[in-house]
């Protein structure tokens, strides 16, 4: 491949990946807004969807593979089906925190806003366009930073989809880099990585960072505000136009007295799709098989559980320390967050060439690195973006006046102020760590296979053997454990601090 | 329940309204058999903190349902209700003008005429020229003026006010009280009745034609006092002071 061909190939691949990411982002945004608003505004929707989302969030990305591939590829063919399953897989890695972001920002709206909606009898569509959507803007902005990174991180997994012996490759930057790596094409590999860095860097500098700075008031980000303002103006204009047309159309419809119907949100339970795929009857042998998988799972679960929480604690310690540095040295803080944004976006497989030499001698270190890559960032962004911006000026002033400094400031002012963000980040980080166990505990690189044991390793081996039932059962048991821990431990801690740690 | 009728000369009639809710497994009674009529007049509801005044106002607004009893509007159509919240409740992402036109647009008023009405009411409350400001750029008194303008812009039949001056500094509150009275007395807006919840006795006496005094929880109507003092009133007038003392007797 000469330089010209390489450039053309790279441009096409980059555009395709970017297109996939954008499509996944826009769909996630719509999904997050509709679901988040519905959950926050309707008790019934909330009581049904909240536990379902909790489960879906904790199902590892790999758990979606067989079901998604089966449905999309068998019904739409490998081209359109492959494309759709790729977008779907990216969505599964970026939509959850966006949904919970929208949900919690509307939940925390001042109750008098609800009275306003009720007293002036604002129709659903008006409440949606004028109140709930603008109210969740800052949370959408800050969560987009996390999601965008999550999307790139899973890009290679979403572009090179393998299930057993069958592998589907989609043209894109992720598959381009993997191919270059496999063919030992240093030139293509380096330019591919460079293109990836550029796309990530530029998207953060001109879109996500200024977007978040504008709507959350955080100052710890690097970004080109002027470039973003052009985009923001164009988007606001288009949005204003859409709102006006929607409201005008609604008024016409309302005048002829057609009642607006409620939006019914359907959730798909991927495990149920298994039957569609295999057309297997539910008989006794199936149950006993699932039970066997359960025993296998229990054997490996404790070691993964320990690793997961070790990673969460490490992530918390690192993030709090970095947050403190960012808080006291703003310029350094900006660089820290920017480096975080880029590092968190680098797809898992891109780290391999760097980690390969370490793998033989120090596999535990490599495993922990991969674990951290999939988990640290949730708590990092939560603490460094939401946390720091929630520190009240008046509290900082108070500590200056009374000369509260150093360790006392850290333990009595800084950490308690950030506690809601620290815990929210810790909760997401534990979910991320469970997901990351798949990539961290079973590493195949060329001829080298490193098996560290654990749930992730088990899932990997089952997937490689094409054991769909095994993958689904293990994912299911894993979700059960995650939900159980969330409901018994995390929910209690979060409930306890709510109300105590809100600075008035 | 809110119903409409047209044969009598009251505007709003509250008939035997009771309200209770379940809290911690126990039934808590907030309002007990409340009845009164409101004509084309300014009525204040006064009572101790937490007695259920605001709940009563929300029941009149139709936002909350009474456990028993009903609210009747003597109009031939659905009543238009303006509500002045205790706190300004402005949407921070909207300009002053957009905040005021929101209820108008929601009822299907054309945008251009909604803007016209909003500009007019903003001028009436003394905020002409502040249309493009955001709530964060306004003082507390100005925010409360926007709250009032929003309630007036929809040209309500009945204006409900929930302790509208309680969170303002005394001077701003004083000014705003007389402005609201001026708007009401000048009849430039088609408001038929004003019902204001307050726990400021002096404010109630100076502003209203009638003061309804509620008992502590569960709130019952203790006394309805007609304030037959000629306007304009001020707190130094002996009749006003006498009336304030009289109302205080019932409140305490």
Coordinates of N, CA and C in Angstrom, one line a residue, chain A residues 206 214 224-237:
Chain A
X206 N -12.9 20.9 20.6 CA -13.8 21.8 20.1 C -15.3 21.5 20.3
X214 N -19.5 25.3 29.1 CA -20.5 26.3 29.0 C -21.7 26.0 29.9
X224 N -11.5 24.9 23.0 CA -11.6 26.2 22.2 C -13.0 26.7 22.1
X225 N -13.3 27.7 23.0 CA -14.6 28.2 23.2 C -15.1 28.8 21.9
X226 N -14.2 29.5 21.2 CA -14.7 30.3 20.0 C -15.2 29.3 18.9
X227 N -14.4 28.3 18.7 CA -14.8 27.3 17.7 C -16.1 26.6 18.1
X228 N -16.3 26.4 19.4 CA -17.5 25.7 19.8 C -18.7 26.6 19.7
X229 N -18.5 27.9 19.9 CA -19.6 28.9 19.9 C -20.3 28.9 18.5
X230 N -19.4 28.7 17.4 CA -20.0 28.6 16.1 C -20.9 27.4 16.0
X231 N -20.5 26.3 16.5 CA -21.3 25.1 16.4 C -22.5 25.2 17.3
X232 N -22.3 25.8 18.5 CA -23.4 26.0 19.4 C -24.5 26.9 18.8
X233 N -24.1 27.9 18.2 CA -25.0 28.9 17.6 C -25.9 28.1 16.5
X234 N -25.2 27.4 15.6 CA -25.8 26.7 14.6 C -26.8 25.7 15.1
X235 N -26.4 25.0 16.2 CA -27.2 23.9 16.8 C -28.4 24.6 17.4
X236 N -28.2 25.7 18.2 CA -29.3 26.4 18.9 C -30.3 26.9 17.9
X237 N -29.8 27.4 16.7 CA -30.7 27.9 15.7 C -31.6 26.8 15.2

